[in-house]
Each structure stands twice: as structure tokens, then as C-alpha cells.
Amino acid sequence: MSDLSLDLGRRPEGRTLITASWVVGHRDGAHRLLRNGEVVFEGGEILFVGHRFPGEVARRIDYGNALISPGLIDLDALSDLDTTILGIDHHPGWAKGRVWPRSYVEAGPYEMYSQEELAFQKRFAFGQLLLNGITTAAPIASLFYREWGETVAEFDAAADAAGELGLRVYLSPAYRSGGMVLEQPGRMVPVFDEERGFQGLKEAIAYIERQNGRHGDLVRGMLAPDRVETSTLALIQRTDAAARDLGCKFRLHMAQGAMEVDTVRMLHGTTAPVWLANAGLLSDRLIAPHATNATEEDLGLYAENGVSIVHCPLVSGRGGSILNSFSACRKRGINIAMGTDTTPADMLMNLLAGLITGRIADGAPDKLRTVDLFDAATIGGARALGRDDIGHLSPGARADIAVFDLDDAVMAPSIDPITTLVTGGSGKVTRAVFVDGRVSMLSRKVAGIDMERARIQAQVQYDRLIAKYPERSWDNPPVSEIFPPSYPIEVDANG
């Protein structure tokens, strides 16, 4: 039977058996490859992983030369229109509108998107994640274009979008105590309004209490103070206490860049991990994206206190930084999860970037393997979230499944499908995605959204944002000077 017999957006009724040339099974706490394996699920639960299922099934679907994999877990998942790519070739960053100038602050920061546009961005981003085999996500968005923090309204819409599209998410509005302000060319300083941070935390707590467990438990809460350099100690203390009370995790970006390191040292006389460790705020409740600027002392504190790192090698590498190193962090006992954090939301591309940059950091190819990155994108993400029922395929786990096509023309011949997938694949080889047993993506179609039309709508929003950049730049040059084209553009003068 073909998977075209499945209904997009619905759980198939009765037991469903899927098979392929390779299945990533799980035993004794580790992944195992099964040649010509089978996976059986019913409702949202996996019943069987192995060979020759003895029971009755409602349908059998053979994916042929493909890999049936646990769905990928993205703990720094882009959920707006990515603006980091605007700085790839255009420097310095402070002149490109990605930091607030003092004049803008004095004029009163404002929302550059409507609530409808923000809701659309989440829905579009969730569709992108599903197209790339990602079944669990903790969204991340920029606050550069916001009045202050994220709003409850947009996250109510995000929860509904996750339920309608069929994506497992960890949500709550991001909040902060302050922001970085450009005082003059090249000089940025933090400006704080702690009460706004406390209010944002209060709203996030209420959001989690109201939304946690909705849409068949696809929606759960995670607190999200924005960045360590724009968080006061009191805000992080209250966040940690709230996470303990709610039984959830909190994510805080730190040890990720020179601006942060310099700012935290100016404010607190040390690095962010040391500052938080001195206050007793490092624990397994904390998920800390990046760590590309972490010192040996910082990493030792992460390991000692059970902090999980979210490794985002593509966006870090684009900015000229790398984790030093994946294998060294793993050797210390630090749990590593993966994040995309930029466009494209291609986890497989990130795994390859992580393999390359990790081996460069090690100065050797033998300390890091493709399976280490794959583990981080599955088991590592589940461990960071405190879940033992996702990130792997075994009886009793949730039926979060991605099917990757190994017959795609871009894929080289292979013996080991994981090596092939990480070194030669991309999200475009994702053939089907099941989340909690529901068909969320099938043959590049996503339940609940027309991604081709959404792509056009996203471009319109993006163009509108760029058109506003002269209001935000330092000396107000035209947009053509802020973002010059890669090559000169020639236009037909006759039309």
C-alpha cells in the first residue's frame, strides 16, 4: 500500500505498519540500525519496532529505499522571518538595523509587525520545520523588531498553529529586562527596565499554566528569557523558581558572542556561566543555546550542574564562530541538543555543519562521528527536555517519525544510511512526517498550510521590513547602500 492512502492532517485508524530498507530502532539506551525493519504504531504510540510483526494491522506501507527515523528535535527553532542572513555579507552589524539606536529608543520602540503578521510567521515557520523532518521544536525569534518582548496573543496563535499543523512544541512568550542600545557607531550598551521583565515573566507563567497539555499534549511550556546580557539577576532567579514550580525547563542564550561576553563582564565582572553558578542558577532545568564563546571554566560548570547545550553550527559558522568542541563537551559529560536558529530550517544541513566545524575544532577527524550529531538531534534533545518518550523509536514511545528518502538523486550510494544522510542529505529528502501518529507532512505537503502561497506572503513581509530599515540605521542611508546586491544589477532600460 502507498502512503498516498494516508490522509494528510489525520491519524490513520487502527494499527499502521511502515517498513523501509532501514529503520533506526532503539535498545539499551542507544539507537540501532535495522535492515528491512518495521515500525508499528496505533493512535499516538509506537507498538513495535523490529522484524516480522506477528499481529494484525489495518495497513502496511513500504517506503522502499528509505530511512525510518525518530523525528528530529530542534531546541532553537526559527519562528520568525530570519534577519541574521542580512548580515552575512553586510557589515558592521550595528549599522544594519539589528540593534536599537538611541534615537529609536527615545522615539519609543514599536511593533514592526502586526499581530496577524506575527501569527503567520509562526505558522509558516512551523511548516518549514515539518518539511525538514523536525517533529519537536522550541521556537526562537528576534526581539530587535519588537516593542519589548513577545506577546501572549501571538503565542496563543502559535499554540493553535502547532495543533492544526501537527508539531510538538515548547512555548511561552520571550521576555527580557533590557536591550542593547547603540549609543554611537560601534558602541552598544545595555539599557534596563526590570519591571517589564517581571511582567513578561508573569505573563509567560500564566500562559504555560493555561496552555500546557493542549492539543493532545503537543503543546508544553518552556520559559524563555531572551538573552543573558539583557537579563537581571532577579529576573533569572524568578525564572528558575518558576521553572521549578511549573516542572518545566527554561532556555537562556549565553556564551554565544563577543558582545555578550564583553557586556556581562562589564556588568558582573565575569562570564555569564560563572555569574549564574555563583548565584546557584545552573541546573538541569537550564537549556543554554550556543556556548561558542564558553571558556574551559564555563564548560566545566555546565557539566557539573547538568546544563544542556543547544548546538546551532550553521548560524554560528556563518558568523565565524564554532563550538570548541563538540567532542570535548561530550567527553565532559555535557548533554548536547541541536538547533537550527536560522534559515533554512534544515537540521540535516546543521548536522553536516556540526560535523565539519567539530572536526576542525578538534584538529582531527576521529573524535567526532556522524552518529554523534544524529544522537544530539534526537536523544540529546529529548534528554534536554527531560523526556524519555520522544527522540527514539521503541515500544511505548510517542509515534514521532520522519521518513527520509535514500533514493533521492543527490544522495550518494551508501552502506550506512546515517552517514549518508548527514554527509549528503538535506531536509528536501524528507518524504513523510508523523507527529504523535498524525500525518503532519506527506510528499512535501504540510497539513493546515499551503507552503507555496505562504512563501510568497513571507517574502512580502520581509520586503516590507527591509523597507523600514532607514528608520533604524545610524546615518539614514538609502536601503540600496545598507544592503548592496552581491553583484551589480543590470536593468533593461527599455522595459
Short mmCIF file of C-alpha atoms in Angstrom, two decimals:
data_model
loop_
_atom_site.label_atom_id
_atom_site.label_comp_id
_atom_site.label_asym_id
_atom_site.label_seq_id
_atom_site.Cartn_x
_atom_site.Cartn_y
_atom_site.Cartn_z
CA MET A 1 0.00 0.00 0.00
CA SER A 2 1.25 3.52 -0.83
CA ASP A 3 1.48 6.30 1.72
CA LEU A 4 -0.80 8.26 -0.60
CA SER A 5 -3.59 6.26 1.02
CA LEU A 6 -2.96 8.25 4.21
CA ASP A 7 -4.96 11.38 4.93
CA LEU A 8 -2.83 14.47 5.48
CA GLY A 9 -3.54 16.00 8.87
CA ARG A 10 -5.18 12.91 10.35
CA ARG A 11 -4.18 9.87 12.35
CA PRO A 12 -4.79 6.66 10.44
CA GLU A 13 -7.35 4.42 12.13
CA GLY A 14 -6.12 1.13 13.52
CA ARG A 15 -2.61 -0.25 13.53
CA THR A 16 -0.28 1.07 10.84
CA LEU A 17 2.86 -0.84 9.84
CA ILE A 18 5.55 1.05 7.95
CA THR A 19 8.68 -0.54 6.61
CA ALA A 20 11.78 0.56 4.69
CA SER A 21 15.24 -0.64 3.80
CA TRP A 22 16.48 0.91 7.08
CA VAL A 23 14.88 1.68 10.43
CA VAL A 24 16.54 3.45 13.37
CA GLY A 25 15.45 1.30 16.28
CA HIS A 26 16.42 1.70 19.92
CA ARG A 27 17.67 -0.70 22.58
CA ASP A 28 19.58 -0.38 25.86
CA GLY A 29 19.54 3.41 25.66
CA ALA A 30 21.08 3.67 22.19
CA HIS A 31 19.98 3.73 18.56
CA ARG A 32 20.26 0.55 16.49
CA LEU A 33 20.01 0.18 12.71
CA LEU A 34 17.56 -2.44 11.49
CA ARG A 35 17.90 -3.70 7.95
CA ASN A 36 14.46 -4.00 6.32
CA GLY A 37 12.87 -3.16 9.65
CA GLU A 38 9.27 -2.50 10.60
CA VAL A 39 7.58 0.07 12.82
CA VAL A 40 4.00 -0.38 14.01
CA PHE A 41 2.03 2.38 15.68
CA GLU A 42 -1.56 2.98 16.69
CA GLY A 43 -3.01 6.27 17.76
CA GLY A 44 -0.04 8.25 19.01
CA GLU A 45 2.01 5.35 20.37
CA ILE A 46 4.62 3.03 18.90
CA LEU A 47 3.72 -0.61 19.48
CA PHE A 48 6.56 -2.47 17.77
CA VAL A 49 9.97 -1.90 16.21
CA GLY A 50 11.78 -4.85 14.69
CA HIS A 51 11.17 -7.61 12.13
CA ARG A 52 8.11 -9.72 11.26
CA PHE A 53 5.42 -8.14 13.44
CA PRO A 54 3.16 -11.03 14.47
CA GLY A 55 -0.11 -9.13 14.92
CA GLU A 56 -2.85 -7.87 12.65
CA VAL A 57 -2.58 -4.41 11.09
CA ALA A 58 -5.00 -2.15 9.28
CA ARG A 59 -2.45 -1.18 6.63
CA ARG A 60 1.12 -1.81 5.54
CA ILE A 61 3.16 0.90 3.84
CA ASP A 62 6.54 0.13 2.29
CA TYR A 63 8.78 3.16 1.79
CA GLY A 64 11.38 1.17 -0.15
CA ASN A 65 14.92 2.53 -0.08
CA ALA A 66 14.38 4.95 2.78
CA LEU A 67 15.28 5.52 6.41
CA ILE A 68 12.53 5.48 9.03
CA SER A 69 13.89 7.68 11.79
CA PRO A 70 12.76 9.23 15.03
CA GLY A 71 11.56 12.75 14.35
CA LEU A 72 14.26 15.39 14.80
CA ILE A 73 14.23 17.72 17.81
CA ASP A 74 15.06 21.42 17.34
CA LEU A 75 15.50 23.38 20.56
CA ASP A 76 16.35 26.71 18.94
CA ALA A 77 13.89 26.65 16.06
CA LEU A 78 13.49 29.78 13.97
CA SER A 79 9.91 31.06 14.30
CA ASP A 80 10.04 34.42 12.55
CA LEU A 81 11.49 35.75 9.28
CA ASP A 82 15.23 35.32 9.63
CA THR A 83 17.24 38.53 9.63
CA THR A 84 20.62 37.07 10.58
CA ILE A 85 21.16 36.36 6.88
CA LEU A 86 21.08 40.11 6.23
CA GLY A 87 24.44 40.36 7.97
CA ILE A 88 26.22 37.58 6.10
CA ASP A 89 27.86 39.95 3.61
CA HIS A 90 26.91 43.30 5.10
CA HIS A 91 28.96 44.68 7.97
CA PRO A 92 29.14 46.15 10.54
CA GLY A 93 26.02 44.62 12.03
CA TRP A 94 25.18 47.64 14.18
CA ALA A 95 24.63 49.71 11.02
CA LYS A 96 22.10 47.25 9.56
CA GLY A 97 19.16 47.84 11.87
CA ARG A 98 19.68 44.75 14.05
CA VAL A 99 20.43 46.83 17.18
CA TRP A 100 18.32 49.66 18.56
CA PRO A 101 19.90 53.14 18.12
CA ARG A 102 19.35 55.64 20.91
CA SER A 103 17.14 57.78 18.67
CA TYR A 104 14.80 54.84 18.15
CA VAL A 105 14.55 54.15 21.88
CA GLU A 106 13.78 57.78 22.62
CA ALA A 107 11.11 57.78 19.93
CA GLY A 108 9.55 54.80 21.71
CA PRO A 109 10.16 51.26 20.43
CA TYR A 110 7.21 49.96 18.48
CA GLU A 111 5.97 46.70 16.99
CA MET A 112 7.16 46.45 13.41
CA TYR A 113 4.74 43.62 12.68
CA SER A 114 1.01 43.35 13.30
CA GLN A 115 -0.36 40.52 15.44
CA GLU A 116 -1.67 38.88 12.26
CA GLU A 117 1.80 39.00 10.69
CA LEU A 118 3.39 37.55 13.82
CA ALA A 119 0.85 34.72 13.89
CA PHE A 120 1.51 33.98 10.22
CA GLN A 121 5.26 33.88 10.82
CA LYS A 122 4.88 31.17 13.47
CA ARG A 123 2.62 29.09 11.23
CA PHE A 124 4.96 29.44 8.25
CA ALA A 125 8.00 28.58 10.37
CA PHE A 126 6.26 25.52 11.83
CA GLY A 127 5.54 24.33 8.30
CA GLN A 128 9.22 24.74 7.41
CA LEU A 129 10.21 22.62 10.39
CA LEU A 130 7.89 19.79 9.38
CA LEU A 131 9.20 19.89 5.81
CA ASN A 132 12.65 19.20 7.27
CA GLY A 133 11.71 16.20 9.41
CA ILE A 134 11.55 18.15 12.68
CA THR A 135 8.77 16.92 14.95
CA THR A 136 9.58 18.75 18.22
CA ALA A 137 10.54 22.40 18.42
CA ALA A 138 11.26 25.15 20.92
CA PRO A 139 10.77 28.33 18.84
CA ILE A 140 13.14 31.30 18.86
CA ALA A 141 12.60 34.75 17.33
CA SER A 142 14.40 38.07 17.27
CA LEU A 143 13.29 40.85 19.60
CA PHE A 144 15.11 43.55 17.61
CA TYR A 145 11.88 44.41 15.80
CA ARG A 146 9.59 44.36 18.81
CA GLU A 147 8.34 46.97 21.23
CA TRP A 148 9.86 44.87 24.03
CA GLY A 149 9.06 41.17 24.45
CA GLU A 150 6.81 38.69 22.69
CA THR A 151 3.07 38.80 23.30
CA VAL A 152 0.61 36.31 24.73
CA ALA A 153 -1.68 36.80 21.73
CA GLU A 154 0.92 35.69 19.20
CA PHE A 155 1.74 32.64 21.31
CA ASP A 156 -1.91 31.70 21.68
CA ALA A 157 -1.93 31.73 17.88
CA ALA A 158 1.32 29.73 17.84
CA ALA A 159 -0.17 27.03 20.06
CA ASP A 160 -3.19 26.75 17.78
CA ALA A 161 -0.94 26.61 14.71
CA ALA A 162 1.08 23.79 16.25
CA GLY A 163 -2.13 21.89 16.97
CA GLU A 164 -3.50 22.41 13.48
CA LEU A 165 -0.27 21.57 11.63
CA GLY A 166 0.68 18.76 14.00
CA LEU A 167 4.00 19.85 15.54
CA ARG A 168 5.17 19.13 19.09
CA VAL A 169 6.21 22.47 20.63
CA TYR A 170 7.57 24.01 23.83
CA LEU A 171 6.20 27.52 24.09
CA SER A 172 5.82 30.73 26.03
CA PRO A 173 6.42 34.39 25.11
CA ALA A 174 10.04 35.55 25.41
CA TYR A 175 10.69 38.34 27.91
CA ARG A 176 13.65 40.46 28.99
CA SER A 177 14.84 43.03 31.47
CA GLY A 178 16.62 45.18 28.91
CA GLY A 179 18.02 45.61 25.44
CA MET A 180 21.25 46.60 23.75
CA VAL A 181 21.25 50.18 22.52
CA LEU A 182 23.63 51.77 20.02
CA GLU A 183 24.91 54.98 21.60
CA GLN A 184 27.28 55.83 18.76
CA PRO A 185 28.89 53.90 15.90
CA GLY A 186 30.46 50.76 17.33
CA ARG A 187 29.44 51.35 20.97
CA MET A 188 26.50 49.39 22.37
CA VAL A 189 25.30 49.50 25.97
CA PRO A 190 22.55 47.63 27.83
CA VAL A 191 19.50 49.63 28.91
CA PHE A 192 17.30 48.03 31.57
CA ASP A 193 13.66 48.17 32.62
CA GLU A 194 13.44 45.35 35.14
CA GLU A 195 9.74 45.74 35.84
CA ARG A 196 8.93 44.98 32.21
CA GLY A 197 10.92 41.79 32.57
CA PHE A 198 8.98 40.78 35.67
CA GLN A 199 5.70 41.49 33.88
CA GLY A 200 6.80 39.40 30.91
CA LEU A 201 7.68 36.50 33.22
CA LYS A 202 4.30 36.77 34.95
CA GLU A 203 2.53 36.60 31.58
CA ALA A 204 4.69 33.63 30.48
CA ILE A 205 3.84 31.71 33.67
CA ALA A 206 0.12 32.32 33.18
CA TYR A 207 0.46 31.27 29.54
CA ILE A 208 2.09 27.96 30.46
CA GLU A 209 -0.48 27.25 33.15
CA ARG A 210 -3.24 27.78 30.59
CA GLN A 211 -1.71 26.15 27.50
CA ASN A 212 0.32 23.25 28.91
CA GLY A 213 -1.02 19.93 27.58
CA ARG A 214 -3.32 21.40 24.94
CA HIS A 215 -3.85 19.83 21.50
CA GLY A 216 -3.38 16.31 22.79
CA ASP A 217 -0.24 17.30 24.73
CA LEU A 218 1.51 18.63 21.63
CA VAL A 219 1.86 21.96 23.47
CA ARG A 220 4.00 22.20 26.58
CA GLY A 221 5.63 25.12 28.31
CA MET A 222 9.20 26.37 28.40
CA LEU A 223 10.23 29.70 29.90
CA ALA A 224 12.30 31.84 27.56
CA PRO A 225 14.18 34.85 28.98
CA ASP A 226 15.74 36.28 25.85
CA ARG A 227 19.48 36.74 26.48
CA VAL A 228 21.72 36.63 29.49
CA GLU A 229 23.22 40.09 28.88
CA THR A 230 19.77 41.69 28.93
CA SER A 231 18.50 39.76 31.97
CA THR A 232 18.94 40.95 35.54
CA LEU A 233 19.87 38.50 38.28
CA ALA A 234 16.46 38.91 39.89
CA LEU A 235 14.71 38.01 36.63
CA ILE A 236 16.75 34.83 36.20
CA GLN A 237 16.21 33.90 39.85
CA ARG A 238 12.46 34.28 39.48
CA THR A 239 12.58 32.37 36.19
CA ASP A 240 14.45 29.46 37.78
CA ALA A 241 11.98 29.35 40.67
CA ALA A 242 9.04 29.43 38.27
CA ALA A 243 10.53 26.64 36.16
CA ARG A 244 10.89 24.53 39.31
CA ASP A 245 7.29 25.23 40.33
CA LEU A 246 5.91 24.57 36.83
CA GLY A 247 8.04 21.48 36.30
CA CYS A 248 9.38 22.87 33.03
CA LYS A 249 12.70 23.94 31.55
CA PHE A 250 13.95 27.43 30.80
CA ARG A 251 16.15 28.43 27.89
CA LEU A 252 18.69 31.25 28.11
CA HIS A 253 21.11 32.20 25.34
CA MET A 254 24.61 32.70 26.72
CA ALA A 255 28.32 32.22 25.98
CA GLN A 256 27.41 32.92 22.38
CA GLY A 257 29.21 36.07 21.21
CA ALA A 258 31.76 38.79 21.91
CA MET A 259 29.12 41.46 22.57
CA GLU A 260 27.52 39.31 25.26
CA VAL A 261 30.83 38.29 26.83
CA ASP A 262 32.03 41.89 26.98
CA THR A 263 28.73 43.20 28.32
CA VAL A 264 28.39 40.57 31.05
CA ARG A 265 31.99 41.08 32.12
CA MET A 266 31.40 44.85 32.30
CA LEU A 267 28.21 44.35 34.36
CA HIS A 268 29.22 41.43 36.57
CA GLY A 269 32.98 41.08 36.35
CA THR A 270 32.99 37.55 34.96
CA THR A 271 31.43 35.28 32.33
CA ALA A 272 27.72 34.52 32.26
CA PRO A 273 28.04 30.85 33.34
CA VAL A 274 30.29 31.81 36.26
CA TRP A 275 27.94 34.64 37.24
CA LEU A 276 24.95 32.28 37.29
CA ALA A 277 26.88 29.49 39.00
CA ASN A 278 27.83 31.89 41.82
CA ALA A 279 24.12 32.58 42.27
CA GLY A 280 23.18 28.88 42.23
CA LEU A 281 21.32 29.22 38.93
CA LEU A 282 22.95 26.48 36.85
CA SER A 283 20.97 23.22 36.87
CA ASP A 284 19.40 20.65 34.59
CA ARG A 285 16.42 22.99 34.28
CA LEU A 286 18.58 25.27 32.13
CA ILE A 287 18.94 24.83 28.36
CA ALA A 288 21.70 27.11 27.05
CA PRO A 289 21.99 27.65 23.29
CA HIS A 290 25.35 28.08 21.59
CA ALA A 291 28.30 28.04 24.07
CA THR A 292 30.58 29.06 21.21
CA ASN A 293 32.31 31.59 23.47
CA ALA A 294 32.33 29.39 26.57
CA THR A 295 35.62 29.13 28.47
CA GLU A 296 37.00 25.92 29.92
CA GLU A 297 35.68 27.06 33.29
CA ASP A 298 32.24 27.72 31.80
CA LEU A 299 32.07 24.26 30.24
CA GLY A 300 33.19 22.66 33.48
CA LEU A 301 30.32 24.40 35.28
CA TYR A 302 27.84 23.23 32.63
CA ALA A 303 28.98 19.64 33.11
CA GLU A 304 28.96 19.87 36.90
CA ASN A 305 25.43 21.25 37.04
CA GLY A 306 23.71 19.28 34.26
CA VAL A 307 23.16 22.19 31.86
CA SER A 308 22.28 21.17 28.28
CA ILE A 309 23.86 22.99 25.35
CA VAL A 310 21.89 23.63 22.15
CA HIS A 311 24.39 23.46 19.31
CA CYS A 312 23.49 25.60 16.24
CA PRO A 313 26.53 25.13 13.99
CA LEU A 314 25.12 26.64 10.81
CA VAL A 315 24.26 30.08 12.20
CA SER A 316 27.41 30.09 14.36
CA GLY A 317 29.62 29.13 11.44
CA ARG A 318 28.07 31.82 9.26
CA GLY A 319 29.10 34.31 11.90
CA GLY A 320 32.63 32.93 12.05
CA SER A 321 32.44 31.04 15.36
CA ILE A 322 32.37 27.37 16.31
CA LEU A 323 31.80 25.25 19.38
CA ASN A 324 35.16 24.25 20.85
CA SER A 325 34.42 21.47 20.70
CA PHE A 326 31.51 19.07 20.31
CA SER A 327 33.64 16.07 21.25
CA ALA A 328 35.25 17.92 24.18
CA CYS A 329 31.83 18.89 25.57
CA ARG A 330 30.61 15.32 25.17
CA LYS A 331 33.73 13.99 26.88
CA ARG A 332 32.99 16.27 29.84
CA GLY A 333 29.55 14.71 30.09
CA ILE A 334 27.62 17.73 28.81
CA ASN A 335 24.36 16.85 27.11
CA ILE A 336 24.21 18.38 23.63
CA ALA A 337 20.97 19.03 21.76
CA MET A 338 20.67 20.64 18.33
CA GLY A 339 19.03 23.80 16.98
CA THR A 340 18.63 25.37 13.56
CA ASP A 341 18.17 29.04 14.66
CA THR A 342 18.32 30.36 11.10
CA THR A 343 17.00 29.81 7.63
CA PRO A 344 16.87 27.26 6.15
CA ALA A 345 15.37 25.21 8.99
CA ASP A 346 17.36 22.25 7.72
CA MET A 347 18.54 20.05 10.58
CA LEU A 348 20.46 17.73 8.27
CA MET A 349 22.44 20.71 6.95
CA ASN A 350 23.16 21.65 10.56
CA LEU A 351 24.39 18.15 11.34
CA LEU A 352 26.85 18.32 8.45
CA ALA A 353 27.98 21.81 9.54
CA GLY A 354 28.42 20.43 13.05
CA LEU A 355 30.49 17.52 11.79
CA ILE A 356 32.77 19.79 9.75
CA THR A 357 33.25 22.51 12.36
CA GLY A 358 33.63 19.93 15.12
CA ARG A 359 36.44 18.18 13.31
CA ILE A 360 38.12 21.49 12.57
CA ALA A 361 37.91 22.41 16.25
CA ASP A 362 39.37 19.01 17.21
CA GLY A 363 42.12 19.22 14.62
CA ALA A 364 41.37 15.57 13.88
CA PRO A 365 38.59 13.53 12.23
CA ASP A 366 38.49 10.60 14.64
CA LYS A 367 36.91 12.25 17.71
CA LEU A 368 33.55 13.01 16.14
CA ARG A 369 31.28 10.80 14.04
CA THR A 370 28.07 11.38 12.13
CA VAL A 371 26.13 9.32 14.68
CA ASP A 372 27.20 11.73 17.45
CA LEU A 373 25.43 14.58 15.66
CA PHE A 374 22.39 12.40 14.87
CA ASP A 375 22.17 11.41 18.54
CA ALA A 376 22.22 15.09 19.53
CA ALA A 377 19.31 15.84 17.18
CA THR A 378 17.24 13.02 18.67
CA ILE A 379 18.23 11.57 22.05
CA GLY A 380 20.10 14.72 23.13
CA GLY A 381 17.09 16.93 22.50
CA ALA A 382 14.81 14.56 24.38
CA ARG A 383 17.21 14.43 27.32
CA ALA A 384 17.41 18.23 27.46
CA LEU A 385 13.62 18.36 27.68
CA GLY A 386 13.53 15.66 30.34
CA ARG A 387 11.58 13.30 28.06
CA ASP A 388 12.11 9.57 27.67
CA ASP A 389 9.23 9.05 25.24
CA ILE A 390 10.48 11.01 22.21
CA GLY A 391 13.74 11.09 20.25
CA HIS A 392 13.75 7.33 19.66
CA LEU A 393 11.62 4.59 18.14
CA SER A 394 10.71 1.85 20.62
CA PRO A 395 7.50 0.38 22.07
CA GLY A 396 5.76 2.86 24.34
CA ALA A 397 7.38 5.95 22.77
CA ARG A 398 5.30 8.59 21.02
CA ALA A 399 4.88 8.00 17.30
CA ASP A 400 7.05 10.94 16.17
CA ILE A 401 8.58 9.64 12.95
CA ALA A 402 10.44 11.10 9.96
CA VAL A 403 10.93 9.15 6.73
CA PHE A 404 13.97 10.16 4.67
CA ASP A 405 14.28 9.13 1.03
CA LEU A 406 17.63 7.42 0.33
CA ASP A 407 16.81 7.12 -3.38
CA ASP A 408 16.94 10.86 -3.96
CA ALA A 409 19.21 11.67 -6.92
CA VAL A 410 21.51 13.85 -4.80
CA MET A 411 22.29 11.00 -2.40
CA ALA A 412 25.48 9.03 -2.97
CA PRO A 413 25.46 5.23 -2.83
CA SER A 414 25.90 4.09 0.73
CA ILE A 415 26.16 1.21 3.15
CA ASP A 416 25.42 3.18 6.32
CA PRO A 417 22.26 5.34 5.98
CA ILE A 418 23.12 7.68 8.89
CA THR A 419 26.47 8.61 7.37
CA THR A 420 24.81 9.13 4.01
CA LEU A 421 22.03 11.25 5.49
CA VAL A 422 24.35 13.51 7.47
CA THR A 423 27.05 13.94 4.82
CA GLY A 424 24.91 14.07 1.68
CA GLY A 425 21.33 14.74 2.64
CA SER A 426 19.20 17.80 3.18
CA GLY A 427 15.76 18.41 4.54
CA LYS A 428 14.46 18.11 0.98
CA VAL A 429 14.76 14.31 1.18
CA THR A 430 12.11 14.22 3.93
CA ARG A 431 9.28 12.14 2.49
CA ALA A 432 6.81 11.87 5.36
CA VAL A 433 6.44 13.06 8.95
CA PHE A 434 4.20 11.62 11.65
CA VAL A 435 3.76 13.51 14.94
CA ASP A 436 2.00 11.59 17.69
CA GLY A 437 0.83 9.24 14.93
CA ARG A 438 -0.75 12.01 12.87
CA VAL A 439 0.30 12.59 9.25
CA SER A 440 1.76 16.10 9.53
CA MET A 441 3.75 16.16 6.28
CA LEU A 442 3.42 13.97 3.22
CA SER A 443 5.15 14.33 -0.15
CA ARG A 444 6.20 17.93 0.65
CA LYS A 445 2.66 18.94 1.63
CA VAL A 446 2.07 20.18 5.18
CA ALA A 447 -1.23 19.79 7.00
CA GLY A 448 -3.02 23.07 7.59
CA ILE A 449 -0.97 25.37 5.34
CA ASP A 450 -0.23 25.91 1.66
CA MET A 451 3.53 26.40 1.89
CA GLU A 452 3.90 27.72 -1.66
CA ARG A 453 1.44 30.54 -1.07
CA ALA A 454 2.87 31.12 2.40
CA ARG A 455 6.35 31.56 0.90
CA ILE A 456 5.02 34.41 -1.24
CA GLN A 457 3.34 36.03 1.77
CA ALA A 458 6.55 35.72 3.80
CA GLN A 459 8.52 37.48 1.06
CA VAL A 460 6.05 40.38 1.08
CA GLN A 461 6.52 40.78 4.84
CA TYR A 462 10.28 40.56 4.51
CA ASP A 463 10.40 43.21 1.80
CA ARG A 464 8.23 45.48 3.94
CA LEU A 465 10.59 45.07 6.91
CA ILE A 466 13.67 45.90 4.83
CA ALA A 467 11.92 48.99 3.50
CA LYS A 468 11.71 50.23 7.11
CA TYR A 469 15.43 49.88 7.75
CA PRO A 470 16.33 53.53 7.01
CA GLU A 471 14.36 54.46 10.14
CA ARG A 472 16.66 52.20 12.15
CA SER A 473 20.10 52.74 10.61
CA TRP A 474 22.70 55.05 12.09
CA ASP A 475 23.09 57.74 9.46
CA ASN A 476 19.93 57.02 7.44
CA PRO A 477 21.41 55.99 4.09
CA PRO A 478 19.13 54.53 1.40
CA VAL A 479 18.30 50.85 1.54
CA SER A 480 20.47 50.19 -1.53
CA GLU A 481 23.50 51.29 0.49
CA ILE A 482 22.54 49.34 3.60
CA PHE A 483 22.07 46.12 1.60
CA PRO A 484 24.01 46.41 -1.66
CA PRO A 485 23.50 43.48 -4.07
CA SER A 486 26.09 40.72 -4.34
CA TYR A 487 26.85 41.74 -7.93
CA PRO A 488 25.87 44.85 -9.90
CA ILE A 489 22.33 44.54 -11.24
CA GLU A 490 21.67 45.43 -14.85
CA VAL A 491 18.17 46.51 -15.81
CA ASP A 492 16.72 46.59 -19.31
CA ALA A 493 16.26 50.31 -19.90
CA ASN A 494 13.56 49.54 -22.48
CA GLY A 495 11.45 47.64 -20.01
#
